[in-house]
């Protein structure tokens, strides 16, 4: 059920659902008053610095800490041997190989004792009185490593004779994944009138969150309790992982999260640094603080993307899609993260079919270990990749078959009348109007006027191209969420939920939902997410889940507040609870004008109202959804135009429009901001962000001197239009919007670049389309033309 089905239950006033309410945290943050992890300092805290491998692959022969231990200020140095009592970091994805056997999940310890597998693998931690003393001592730790050959590319790692990262993982293949029926797919391809085939690379990116990772560990010896102040994506999940690794009861771990300066998936999981500093805090009896510097972030934060696929699309003589097939490799780096195999496997399956009627899909991926930092979730986590692969195939098929790219898409789109629609991915689309979204995007982008703009650009010596990128994303898997509502002693009302704001701006839209539902003044509503002691459940923020997950939990929690309020109001108004109605923040005896406000009831309870037995003495609720909240299906179409300088290969995105279906819009201002950010990140990956390792596994792009991030000058004006079709599987009708910008931008920008170069004979280009790569493609095309 959605908001449109229940108009009587929501107040659509100034702070109601659908209003562009400014972010409530911004006045604090823009004044520099935010409290990020590195802003925190505890009494008597010491400082930690990690000793890391300078080799990408090698056997550890020895770690000599004797000289470092005697240096000024050094309190302790710990190696992997000191942490043997603790558990390991785990991959939570329960995948099996295509033959039914279990995937390989080598154990990852916090500090390595036998072998290093990537540049930056942590070996020891130095704890000292000051940061400078810890850095000096870390330089004095002598590490003996017998260097081994390295491999950094997934497809190379799977070859016979490649360097082996693990003795029990043949050919470095962690997972040999298969989805679909290869025989049925092969049969569809055999009867196809045309088959389009493309080599598709989704390049590796450095996540580059504005705030580097950091943590402060402390230990209460009296209670035997660990506390970790850390930037992450969910306090409840972080606590659960630490409990597992530390091997202690749940009540012995406390996670506190303040402001978080970005994450994009990267800070979601436990990292190797957290357990050593918790151990040090316990051993030393004082807090221990660690903050990564930027170079450390480049080589130890997990990276994103990095797939190599051959995509194939089978079509009949009229351009109808018969089947799609993807075969290739996913680079997981040296270790598995909690969700590492998802991005190049199941999330390709779920998202590649997109908005199209595709009867059959096959995805065959070898997820391989390489001597690089591990690869895990990055804004979209397989969703932008899957959509990118499909849209590139469609553009190429249209060129090969001589069918207009707009017409080819339209004839294969799922019609609104076909929804609910069971996709070949196994997903059941509950809502959407894909043709209407597409047609509106083509209209506002003025595709009809593109030829004139292309001619004008040619007069200026530029090659102009237009790219279309439709997308549909399957958001985070179903899970439960907390929707606690607490009436405070000072008259405030606190929402307690297990998502976590690391830049999204949750406070305003969550308050909008609660204010509209219960009539509570917007300014009295606060948000609590970052204290694991307060949480009964929490799926964290990721997979574009926050609004529909926390929103659903808040609405359900509010319903419980209303039911409790009816009983209390019945007592106050001297009426039966069954005769009490609730609307616009007031409880009224049906058929009368006798009423009492919700906030007035709360005030009476605070003042000591005595209620009879059986009547609640508080309006507060600690609610967790009874059932997992299902995934939703945001979708849209983005249209980009680029201009390419043929003399230098430089690409400029000069025009950008988008139409998006995010269901019910809680706060259009924040939705537009999410699209803008995602689009810029997509542009960055498409044209400039390049992560490079040399043959020995050394990171060549380990700073912003070598790794390019998009600036404001690289972004066009991003047009955002919303075409809402409310979801039917959550009470607000919302769909996630946090990752959609990446999905639309990667596809539309890369398609636009190829379109700009198409008259020269360029049919495909790998991302990032840097000036060097584009210039080479132009020169090669010219050389082919003159032969």
XYZ file of C-alpha atoms in Angstrom:
787
model
C 0.000 0.000 0.000
C 1.268 3.496 -0.744
C 0.622 7.053 0.315
C -1.829 7.614 -2.512
C -3.898 4.710 -1.201
C -4.087 6.237 2.291
C -4.419 10.016 1.901
C -6.268 10.347 5.180
C -3.318 9.075 7.200
C -0.763 11.707 6.188
C -0.645 15.465 6.689
C 0.763 17.071 3.538
C 1.562 20.455 5.121
C 4.770 22.503 5.088
C 6.879 19.688 6.487
C 4.809 16.862 5.050
C 5.614 14.163 2.531
C 6.627 15.667 -0.819
C 7.920 18.995 0.506
C 11.493 20.232 -0.279
C 12.504 20.579 3.354
C 16.180 21.620 3.789
C 18.573 19.210 5.468
C 18.417 19.797 9.197
C 22.046 18.815 9.807
C 23.501 21.321 7.359
C 23.650 24.379 9.673
C 25.915 22.357 11.970
C 28.065 20.839 9.243
C 28.658 23.967 7.166
C 29.877 25.771 10.283
C 32.475 23.071 10.865
C 30.717 21.824 13.995
C 30.291 18.239 12.844
C 31.884 15.536 14.981
C 33.703 13.059 12.791
C 35.784 10.225 14.181
C 39.082 12.090 14.006
C 37.502 15.052 15.808
C 37.054 12.884 18.894
C 39.721 12.615 21.546
C 39.440 10.631 24.774
C 41.404 11.171 27.978
C 44.808 9.404 28.030
C 44.402 8.155 24.458
C 47.384 6.673 22.665
C 47.961 6.610 18.917
C 48.250 3.667 16.533
C 50.129 3.402 13.245
C 50.138 0.271 11.101
C 53.132 -1.367 9.510
C 52.143 -2.476 6.014
C 53.653 -4.643 3.355
C 55.633 -2.900 0.655
C 55.296 -5.966 -1.541
C 52.131 -7.095 -3.302
C 52.929 -10.777 -2.848
C 55.433 -12.572 -0.705
C 56.251 -14.934 2.131
C 56.797 -13.335 5.528
C 60.208 -14.402 6.815
C 60.213 -12.339 9.973
C 59.021 -9.196 11.709
C 61.621 -7.641 14.015
C 60.132 -5.130 16.438
C 62.992 -5.002 18.935
C 64.487 -1.692 17.849
C 61.106 -0.024 17.483
C 59.994 -1.084 20.958
C 62.843 0.850 22.532
C 62.035 4.120 20.806
C 60.626 7.116 22.734
C 56.957 6.985 23.581
C 56.317 3.475 22.303
C 53.794 1.652 24.490
C 53.417 -1.595 22.580
C 53.805 -3.273 19.216
C 51.487 -6.107 18.232
C 51.766 -8.604 15.393
C 49.446 -11.309 14.160
C 50.812 -13.726 16.752
C 49.402 -11.509 19.500
C 45.900 -11.679 18.015
C 45.621 -15.447 17.572
C 42.738 -15.677 20.052
C 40.447 -13.615 17.827
C 38.372 -14.732 14.884
C 38.625 -13.731 11.258
C 36.738 -11.437 8.891
C 34.146 -13.345 6.904
C 32.347 -13.360 3.588
C 28.616 -13.573 4.293
C 27.454 -14.478 0.776
C 26.337 -18.140 0.638
C 27.131 -18.823 -3.028
C 28.038 -22.147 -4.550
C 30.031 -22.979 -7.650
C 28.277 -24.074 -10.817
C 29.057 -27.706 -9.928
C 27.336 -27.354 -6.551
C 30.504 -27.228 -4.473
C 31.107 -24.485 -1.914
C 32.942 -21.369 -2.992
C 36.414 -20.821 -1.579
C 36.475 -18.552 1.457
C 40.044 -18.287 2.787
C 40.307 -16.859 6.274
C 41.500 -13.300 6.646
C 43.191 -12.313 9.887
C 43.654 -8.725 10.969
C 47.462 -8.905 10.845
C 49.191 -11.318 8.474
C 51.605 -13.906 9.793
C 52.465 -16.162 6.847
C 52.072 -14.306 3.588
C 51.242 -10.877 2.180
C 48.879 -10.674 -0.774
C 48.620 -6.992 -1.690
C 50.549 -3.778 -1.307
C 49.441 -2.427 2.069
C 48.591 -5.737 3.754
C 48.809 -4.932 7.501
C 51.569 -6.729 9.423
C 51.869 -4.983 12.780
C 50.520 -2.070 14.775
C 52.621 0.369 16.777
C 50.994 2.171 19.717
C 52.702 5.217 21.173
C 52.060 8.316 23.256
C 51.940 10.578 20.203
C 51.183 10.101 16.537
C 54.660 11.250 15.533
C 56.281 8.739 17.880
C 54.101 5.951 16.509
C 55.046 6.864 12.935
C 58.753 6.948 13.757
C 58.610 3.554 15.447
C 56.600 2.025 12.609
C 59.403 3.011 10.226
C 61.845 1.162 12.485
C 59.986 -2.166 12.366
C 62.001 -4.489 10.133
C 59.993 -6.842 7.943
C 61.563 -9.647 5.972
C 59.540 -10.722 2.945
C 60.519 -13.115 0.182
C 58.897 -11.470 -2.815
C 56.759 -13.578 -5.141
C 55.383 -12.839 -8.617
C 52.117 -10.919 -8.597
C 48.980 -10.867 -10.711
C 46.561 -7.947 -10.746
C 44.040 -8.661 -13.519
C 41.181 -11.096 -12.893
C 41.350 -12.829 -16.264
C 45.119 -13.274 -15.958
C 44.816 -14.654 -12.431
C 42.585 -17.505 -13.649
C 45.088 -18.748 -16.220
C 47.250 -21.819 -15.731
C 50.639 -20.826 -14.427
C 49.491 -17.576 -12.839
C 50.882 -16.742 -9.382
C 48.739 -18.487 -6.762
C 47.555 -16.446 -3.814
C 46.262 -19.446 -1.827
C 47.470 -23.029 -1.929
C 43.916 -24.389 -1.705
C 42.356 -22.102 -4.341
C 43.305 -23.503 -7.768
C 43.716 -20.873 -10.481
C 42.767 -18.257 -7.872
C 39.060 -18.855 -8.547
C 37.078 -18.104 -5.404
C 33.750 -18.688 -7.142
C 32.784 -20.211 -10.483
C 29.308 -18.707 -10.713
C 26.494 -19.593 -13.068
C 22.963 -18.275 -13.336
C 20.517 -19.401 -15.985
C 20.084 -22.419 -18.240
C 23.004 -22.480 -20.709
C 21.239 -24.957 -22.988
C 18.100 -22.866 -23.319
C 20.164 -19.717 -23.802
C 22.289 -21.443 -26.455
C 19.132 -22.564 -28.270
C 17.830 -18.993 -28.304
C 21.126 -17.794 -29.730
C 21.086 -20.520 -32.380
C 17.781 -19.251 -33.809
C 18.670 -15.566 -33.572
C 18.684 -13.493 -36.737
C 21.466 -11.387 -35.252
C 23.930 -11.659 -32.371
C 25.736 -8.651 -30.989
C 28.931 -9.301 -29.089
C 30.998 -6.784 -27.096
C 33.995 -6.856 -24.796
C 32.848 -4.931 -21.732
C 35.210 -3.586 -19.085
C 33.935 -1.948 -15.924
C 37.034 -0.261 -14.592
C 38.361 -0.307 -11.038
C 37.830 2.827 -8.976
C 39.228 4.151 -5.714
C 36.286 5.017 -3.458
C 37.748 8.324 -2.215
C 35.344 9.153 0.588
C 35.914 12.702 1.812
C 36.645 11.451 5.341
C 39.366 8.792 5.599
C 38.671 5.768 7.759
C 39.463 6.014 11.450
C 38.476 4.596 14.824
C 39.004 5.048 18.554
C 38.989 1.917 20.675
C 38.496 1.797 24.431
C 37.954 -0.935 27.002
C 36.147 -0.930 30.336
C 38.047 -3.459 32.449
C 35.442 -3.397 35.206
C 32.646 -4.425 32.874
C 34.804 -6.263 30.358
C 33.336 -4.151 27.582
C 34.812 -2.927 24.301
C 33.728 0.396 22.766
C 34.577 1.444 19.221
C 33.953 4.928 17.899
C 34.035 4.450 14.153
C 32.676 5.799 10.889
C 30.572 3.118 9.238
C 27.254 2.477 7.497
C 25.368 0.892 10.374
C 26.127 0.561 14.077
C 24.076 -2.609 14.527
C 25.816 -4.542 11.748
C 29.260 -3.316 12.782
C 28.622 -4.491 16.323
C 27.452 -7.924 15.151
C 30.619 -8.405 13.096
C 32.887 -7.330 15.955
C 31.086 -9.627 18.395
C 31.782 -12.519 16.045
C 35.470 -11.691 15.609
C 36.191 -10.802 19.229
C 34.345 -13.891 20.483
C 32.485 -12.073 23.253
C 28.784 -11.776 24.164
C 26.824 -9.051 22.415
C 26.513 -6.887 25.499
C 30.318 -6.654 25.688
C 30.612 -4.602 22.487
C 29.429 -1.027 22.036
C 29.666 0.799 18.689
C 29.270 4.572 18.526
C 29.053 6.451 15.233
C 29.134 10.231 14.893
C 29.122 12.154 11.642
C 30.491 10.155 8.724
C 32.092 11.905 5.771
C 30.983 9.632 2.964
C 31.361 5.931 2.357
C 29.631 4.753 -0.851
C 29.754 1.173 0.451
C 33.383 1.290 1.541
C 32.966 1.757 5.312
C 30.218 -0.825 5.729
C 32.339 -3.713 6.978
C 34.905 -4.440 9.667
C 38.448 -3.660 8.519
C 41.685 -5.260 9.755
C 42.648 -2.187 11.795
C 39.719 -2.351 14.233
C 40.537 -5.548 16.119
C 44.227 -4.669 16.765
C 43.353 -1.297 18.311
C 40.586 -2.876 20.407
C 43.128 -5.438 21.611
C 45.626 -2.663 22.353
C 43.046 -0.698 24.323
C 42.333 -3.747 26.455
C 45.997 -4.578 27.015
C 47.112 -1.023 27.744
C 44.085 0.071 29.708
C 43.679 3.284 27.744
C 41.967 4.415 24.534
C 43.788 3.931 21.248
C 43.150 6.127 18.216
C 43.901 5.403 14.562
C 43.215 7.543 11.517
C 44.319 6.668 8.005
C 46.196 9.194 5.956
C 45.135 9.596 2.335
C 47.840 7.365 0.874
C 46.868 4.689 3.378
C 43.275 5.048 2.207
C 44.252 4.567 -1.428
C 46.018 1.304 -0.721
C 43.878 -0.180 2.067
C 40.264 0.982 1.605
C 38.468 -1.485 -0.585
C 38.092 -0.504 -4.232
C 35.045 -0.745 -6.483
C 33.899 -2.268 -9.818
C 36.671 -4.100 -11.849
C 34.856 -6.553 -14.119
C 35.784 -8.053 -17.483
C 32.894 -9.485 -19.489
C 31.985 -10.578 -22.972
C 28.367 -9.613 -23.444
C 26.137 -11.135 -26.112
C 22.621 -10.149 -27.147
C 20.463 -12.370 -29.371
C 17.763 -10.674 -31.477
C 15.234 -11.817 -34.054
C 14.887 -10.203 -37.485
C 12.676 -7.429 -36.082
C 15.032 -6.593 -33.244
C 13.132 -8.439 -30.523
C 15.423 -9.549 -27.696
C 15.624 -13.343 -27.379
C 18.351 -13.792 -24.767
C 21.357 -12.098 -23.223
C 24.555 -13.737 -22.035
C 27.480 -12.457 -19.988
C 30.637 -14.460 -19.484
C 33.675 -13.097 -17.729
C 35.584 -12.290 -14.587
C 35.130 -10.344 -11.380
C 38.216 -9.139 -9.531
C 37.791 -9.597 -5.772
C 41.318 -8.516 -4.882
C 43.442 -10.383 -2.359
C 40.619 -11.204 0.063
C 36.865 -11.555 0.208
C 34.794 -8.835 1.783
C 31.412 -9.611 3.358
C 29.595 -9.176 0.016
C 32.495 -9.264 -2.443
C 31.154 -11.873 -4.894
C 27.786 -10.137 -5.315
C 28.765 -7.331 -7.645
C 29.967 -9.381 -10.611
C 27.481 -12.221 -10.167
C 23.949 -12.015 -8.757
C 23.706 -8.241 -9.023
C 24.505 -8.463 -12.737
C 21.692 -11.004 -13.057
C 19.199 -8.837 -11.195
C 19.983 -5.574 -12.953
C 21.108 -6.328 -16.515
C 17.619 -7.274 -17.699
C 16.563 -3.777 -16.686
C 13.304 -2.462 -18.193
C 13.243 -4.909 -21.091
C 11.353 -8.062 -22.019
C 14.259 -10.501 -22.089
C 13.092 -14.113 -21.849
C 16.453 -15.624 -20.921
C 19.654 -14.542 -19.220
C 22.888 -16.368 -18.501
C 25.623 -14.956 -16.302
C 28.826 -16.961 -15.900
C 31.494 -15.302 -13.765
C 34.789 -16.456 -12.385
C 35.441 -14.390 -9.272
C 39.201 -14.439 -8.835
C 41.758 -13.432 -6.262
C 44.475 -11.002 -7.352
C 47.338 -9.170 -5.661
C 45.323 -5.992 -5.232
C 43.320 -4.449 -2.413
C 40.000 -6.230 -2.078
C 37.073 -5.110 -4.231
C 33.644 -4.743 -2.703
C 30.521 -2.568 -2.796
C 30.783 0.860 -4.407
C 27.741 3.076 -5.077
C 25.425 0.638 -6.814
C 27.476 -2.515 -6.224
C 26.720 -4.291 -9.505
C 23.590 -2.331 -10.354
C 25.246 0.346 -12.531
C 27.464 -2.349 -14.034
C 24.577 -4.597 -15.073
C 22.655 -1.717 -16.610
C 25.787 -0.496 -18.374
C 26.427 -3.848 -20.005
C 22.874 -4.095 -21.308
C 22.699 -0.566 -22.668
C 26.033 -0.855 -24.466
C 24.828 -4.041 -26.155
C 21.609 -2.355 -27.255
C 23.426 0.593 -28.792
C 25.801 -1.721 -30.620
C 22.960 -3.928 -31.860
C 21.117 -0.898 -33.215
C 24.196 0.092 -35.213
C 24.789 -3.400 -36.545
C 21.151 -4.018 -37.507
C 20.440 -0.541 -38.791
C 17.575 -0.036 -36.344
C 17.203 3.340 -34.667
C 18.426 3.062 -31.054
C 15.287 4.699 -29.694
C 13.006 2.403 -31.666
C 14.957 -0.682 -30.635
C 14.577 0.188 -26.978
C 10.893 1.031 -27.249
C 9.927 -2.198 -28.981
C 11.541 -4.228 -26.179
C 10.391 -2.255 -23.147
C 8.055 -3.834 -20.610
C 4.696 -2.104 -20.941
C 2.830 -0.780 -17.927
C -0.027 -3.162 -18.668
C 2.377 -6.107 -18.231
C 3.188 -5.188 -14.624
C 3.417 -7.026 -12.259
C 6.131 -8.571 -14.401
C 8.289 -11.603 -13.634
C 11.723 -10.873 -15.096
C 14.208 -13.484 -16.266
C 16.270 -12.532 -13.215
C 13.554 -13.984 -10.985
C 12.562 -10.516 -9.759
C 8.885 -9.543 -9.682
C 8.478 -5.909 -10.746
C 5.547 -4.494 -8.788
C 5.316 -1.066 -10.390
C 6.650 1.179 -13.117
C 5.831 2.909 -16.390
C 9.033 2.420 -18.344
C 7.791 3.620 -21.766
C 6.432 6.882 -20.310
C 9.687 7.569 -18.464
C 11.688 6.862 -21.617
C 9.530 9.011 -23.892
C 9.668 11.926 -21.471
C 13.463 11.677 -21.231
C 13.788 11.747 -25.016
C 11.472 14.749 -25.104
C 13.159 16.915 -22.455
C 16.609 16.054 -23.836
C 15.461 17.409 -27.233
C 16.838 14.396 -29.065
C 15.176 15.674 -32.249
C 17.362 18.765 -32.133
C 20.593 16.804 -31.655
C 21.567 16.751 -35.334
C 21.652 20.513 -35.380
C 23.793 20.609 -32.239
C 26.144 18.042 -33.774
C 26.545 20.150 -36.934
C 27.242 23.245 -34.867
C 29.883 21.399 -32.837
C 31.557 20.161 -36.012
C 31.979 23.749 -37.159
C 33.932 24.338 -33.942
C 36.101 21.313 -34.604
C 34.398 19.094 -32.023
C 32.801 15.661 -32.316
C 29.443 15.610 -30.548
C 27.673 12.478 -29.411
C 24.410 11.621 -27.685
C 23.995 8.672 -25.360
C 20.884 7.121 -23.892
C 20.979 5.103 -20.679
C 17.869 3.453 -19.353
C 18.208 1.698 -16.021
C 16.322 -0.339 -13.479
C 17.874 -1.182 -10.144
C 16.972 -3.947 -7.744
C 17.690 -2.471 -4.341
C 19.072 -4.192 -1.229
C 17.782 -7.686 -0.418
C 14.801 -7.945 1.950
C 15.605 -7.481 5.628
C 14.067 -6.097 8.793
C 14.480 -2.616 10.234
C 13.881 -0.796 13.493
C 11.393 2.046 13.808
C 11.637 3.123 17.427
C 9.831 6.290 18.541
C 10.745 7.741 21.927
C 9.002 10.634 23.664
C 11.723 12.511 25.546
C 11.558 14.320 28.881
C 12.174 17.703 27.213
C 9.256 17.316 24.810
C 11.270 16.124 21.821
C 10.458 12.922 19.965
C 13.353 10.735 18.833
C 13.278 8.340 15.894
C 15.549 5.354 16.541
C 16.410 3.330 13.458
C 19.237 1.131 12.206
C 20.055 2.841 8.936
C 22.841 5.394 9.163
C 23.336 8.806 7.605
C 26.817 9.188 6.147
C 25.946 12.184 3.996
C 22.471 11.362 2.691
C 20.536 13.711 4.985
C 18.184 11.257 6.726
C 17.003 13.537 9.527
C 14.664 15.723 7.455
C 12.830 13.083 5.387
C 12.451 10.695 8.324
C 11.006 13.565 10.369
C 8.732 14.489 7.470
C 7.249 10.988 7.519
C 6.718 10.991 11.275
C 5.394 14.550 11.336
C 2.935 13.804 8.547
C 1.824 10.573 10.204
C 1.448 11.748 13.815
C 1.193 15.519 13.556
C 4.298 16.022 15.689
C 5.941 19.411 15.071
C 8.806 18.851 12.641
C 11.302 20.794 14.723
C 10.685 18.570 17.768
C 11.726 15.393 15.943
C 15.289 14.125 16.418
C 17.120 11.148 14.904
C 19.271 8.527 16.625
C 21.111 5.956 14.492
C 24.699 5.672 15.661
C 24.498 3.964 19.066
C 24.372 0.180 18.970
C 23.051 0.081 22.562
C 19.838 1.727 21.345
C 19.226 -0.593 18.418
C 17.194 -3.787 18.369
C 17.858 -4.350 14.668
C 19.417 -2.490 11.783
C 20.300 -3.200 8.185
C 22.462 -0.109 7.835
C 22.443 2.224 4.865
C 23.301 0.634 1.544
C 21.633 -0.681 -1.574
C 19.353 2.393 -1.705
C 17.314 0.973 1.182
C 17.139 3.707 3.813
C 13.908 5.506 2.921
C 11.785 2.461 2.231
C 13.288 0.422 5.080
C 13.386 2.999 7.860
C 10.293 4.656 6.396
C 8.307 1.445 6.633
C 9.520 0.843 10.180
C 8.681 4.420 11.210
C 5.163 4.181 9.768
C 4.561 0.879 11.553
C 5.987 2.297 14.772
C 3.732 5.326 14.424
C 0.709 3.046 14.086
C 1.675 1.502 17.422
C 1.956 4.972 18.972
C -1.562 5.709 17.737
C -2.930 2.514 19.252
C -1.268 3.259 22.587
C -2.482 6.823 22.367
C -6.072 5.745 21.797
C -6.022 3.803 25.063
C -4.482 6.705 27.004
C -6.796 9.233 25.338
C -9.791 7.050 26.163
C -8.845 7.264 29.838
C -8.235 11.036 29.699
C -11.437 11.741 27.775
C -13.448 9.189 29.768
C -14.392 7.166 26.703
C -13.791 3.683 25.396
C -10.592 3.303 23.375
C -12.680 1.831 20.553
C -14.524 5.159 20.280
C -11.335 7.173 19.830
C -10.296 8.343 16.381
C -6.938 9.830 15.408
C -6.320 12.466 12.755
C -3.838 15.314 12.285
C -2.165 14.770 15.632
C -5.364 14.685 17.699
C -7.384 11.962 19.393
C -11.126 12.628 19.207
C -14.192 10.840 20.567
C -16.047 9.810 17.436
C -19.000 12.064 16.654
C -17.974 14.745 19.167
C -15.656 17.707 19.399
C -13.978 16.410 22.544
C -10.301 15.809 21.755
C -6.776 15.767 23.081
C -3.571 16.216 21.097
C -0.829 13.595 20.905
C 1.793 16.005 22.209
C -0.626 17.083 24.956
C -0.963 13.443 26.007
C 2.817 13.153 26.077
C 3.002 16.219 28.308
C 0.417 14.778 30.682
C 2.407 11.558 30.970
C 5.605 13.514 31.664
C 3.742 15.444 34.361
C 2.886 12.215 36.158
C -0.498 11.181 34.762
C -1.586 8.031 36.569
C -3.288 5.579 34.259
C -5.184 2.447 35.315
C -3.771 -1.027 34.960
C -3.869 -2.222 31.382
C -3.475 1.283 29.911
C -0.002 2.125 28.589
C 1.949 4.598 30.699
C 4.119 5.705 27.786
C 3.662 6.524 24.116
C 7.168 5.337 23.249
C 7.631 2.210 21.138
C 10.660 0.055 20.287
C 9.416 -1.453 17.067
C 11.106 -3.808 14.611
C 9.291 -4.800 11.440
C 7.849 -8.276 11.773
C 8.690 -9.221 8.193
C 11.652 -8.425 5.967
C 10.970 -5.332 3.865
C 11.103 -6.281 0.169
C 13.339 -4.784 -2.500
C 12.012 -2.008 -4.711
C 12.715 -1.111 -8.334
C 13.776 2.483 -9.035
C 14.163 3.130 -12.737
C 14.688 5.894 -15.231
C 16.348 7.132 -18.374
C 19.320 9.488 -18.619
C 20.418 11.253 -21.802
C 23.910 12.727 -22.051
C 25.680 14.691 -24.745
C 29.441 14.972 -24.984
C 31.905 16.842 -27.126
C 35.250 15.283 -28.019
C 38.297 17.237 -29.130
C 39.735 15.038 -31.920
C 43.175 16.620 -31.596
C 43.599 15.828 -27.874
C 40.969 13.180 -27.115
C 39.544 15.310 -24.303
C 35.893 14.596 -23.482
C 33.466 17.146 -22.068
C 29.948 16.307 -20.911
C 27.998 19.299 -22.204
C 24.334 18.386 -21.718
C 22.598 16.065 -19.308
C 18.950 15.284 -18.595
C 17.239 12.570 -16.619
C 13.763 11.303 -15.863
C 13.506 9.005 -12.870
C 10.832 6.945 -11.133
C 11.493 6.801 -7.403
C 7.895 6.181 -6.407
C 6.515 8.534 -3.788
C 8.940 11.402 -3.246
C 9.395 12.301 0.407
C 11.775 15.213 -0.166
C 12.425 16.326 -3.775
C 15.369 18.515 -2.773
C 17.290 15.568 -1.348
C 16.334 13.321 -4.254
C 17.775 15.820 -6.727
C 20.952 15.996 -4.653
C 21.339 12.238 -4.718
C 20.974 12.211 -8.497
C 23.503 15.014 -8.921
C 26.088 13.223 -6.775
C 25.604 9.869 -8.464
C 25.822 11.400 -11.928
C 29.105 13.122 -11.128
C 30.554 9.883 -9.765
C 29.427 8.099 -12.915
C 31.057 10.769 -15.076
C 34.250 10.390 -13.057
C 34.436 6.662 -13.681
C 33.485 7.061 -17.325
C 36.087 9.606 -18.368
C 38.869 10.033 -15.808
C 39.156 7.737 -12.760
C 41.824 5.132 -13.491
C 43.286 2.752 -10.912
C 46.563 1.333 -12.168
C 48.888 -1.366 -10.806
C 52.208 -2.335 -12.346
C 53.301 -5.900 -13.065
C 54.633 -6.284 -9.513
C 51.371 -5.180 -7.939
C 52.599 -1.719 -6.988
C 49.806 0.871 -6.977
C 50.744 3.530 -9.526
C 47.785 5.782 -8.766
C 48.175 6.114 -5.022
C 47.445 9.810 -4.625
C 45.461 12.612 -6.209
C 48.586 13.542 -8.156
C 47.946 10.423 -10.238
C 44.270 9.638 -9.685
C 41.792 12.105 -11.171
C 38.486 12.885 -9.497
C 35.771 14.972 -11.168
C 35.574 18.629 -10.193
C 32.651 21.006 -10.424
C 33.981 22.176 -13.783
C 33.670 18.623 -15.134
C 29.962 18.434 -14.390
C 27.261 19.828 -16.642
C 23.982 21.205 -15.385
C 22.132 18.016 -14.483
C 18.448 18.083 -15.336
C 16.328 16.018 -12.956
C 12.676 15.263 -13.563
C 10.607 12.828 -11.544
C 7.922 10.562 -12.976
C 6.645 8.836 -9.826
C 4.887 5.500 -9.980
C 4.476 4.491 -6.331
C 5.813 1.129 -5.212
C 3.119 -1.257 -4.056
C 5.189 -3.238 -1.574
C 5.786 -0.663 1.173
C 3.411 1.706 2.998
C 5.037 4.876 1.688
C 5.226 3.793 -1.944
C 8.873 4.881 -2.086
C 11.748 3.493 -4.152
C 15.447 4.063 -3.452
C 17.319 6.856 -5.221
C 20.862 6.847 -3.799
C 22.600 4.851 -6.530
C 20.529 5.670 -9.599
C 22.711 8.553 -10.743
C 25.669 6.240 -11.254
C 23.552 3.760 -13.221
C 22.296 6.431 -15.587
C 25.572 8.299 -15.996
C 27.920 5.395 -16.681
C 25.697 4.218 -19.504
C 24.609 7.471 -21.095
C 28.067 9.064 -21.025
C 29.880 6.033 -22.444
C 27.225 5.601 -25.133
C 27.577 9.294 -25.979
C 31.363 8.998 -26.358
C 31.037 6.036 -28.720
C 28.343 7.913 -30.645
C 30.654 10.912 -31.012
C 33.366 8.676 -32.442
C 31.082 6.466 -34.535
C 31.512 8.392 -37.782
C 35.225 7.597 -37.544
C 34.468 3.891 -37.270
C 34.970 3.513 -33.513
C 32.489 0.874 -32.294
C 33.543 0.509 -28.662
C 35.875 2.079 -26.142
C 36.868 0.998 -22.655
C 36.315 3.141 -19.600
C 37.740 5.377 -18.405
C 37.642 7.238 -21.715
C 40.678 9.352 -20.854
C 42.107 11.753 -23.432
C 44.935 9.311 -24.117
C 42.574 6.386 -24.706
C 40.184 8.402 -26.864
C 43.023 9.918 -28.897
C 44.486 6.466 -29.559
C 41.084 5.156 -30.636
C 40.762 8.061 -33.073
C 44.232 7.455 -34.505
C 43.631 3.724 -34.877
C 40.306 4.380 -36.609
C 41.954 6.835 -38.994
C 44.710 4.339 -39.751
C 42.150 1.632 -40.495
C 40.272 4.017 -42.770
C 43.378 4.797 -44.849
C 44.398 1.153 -45.305
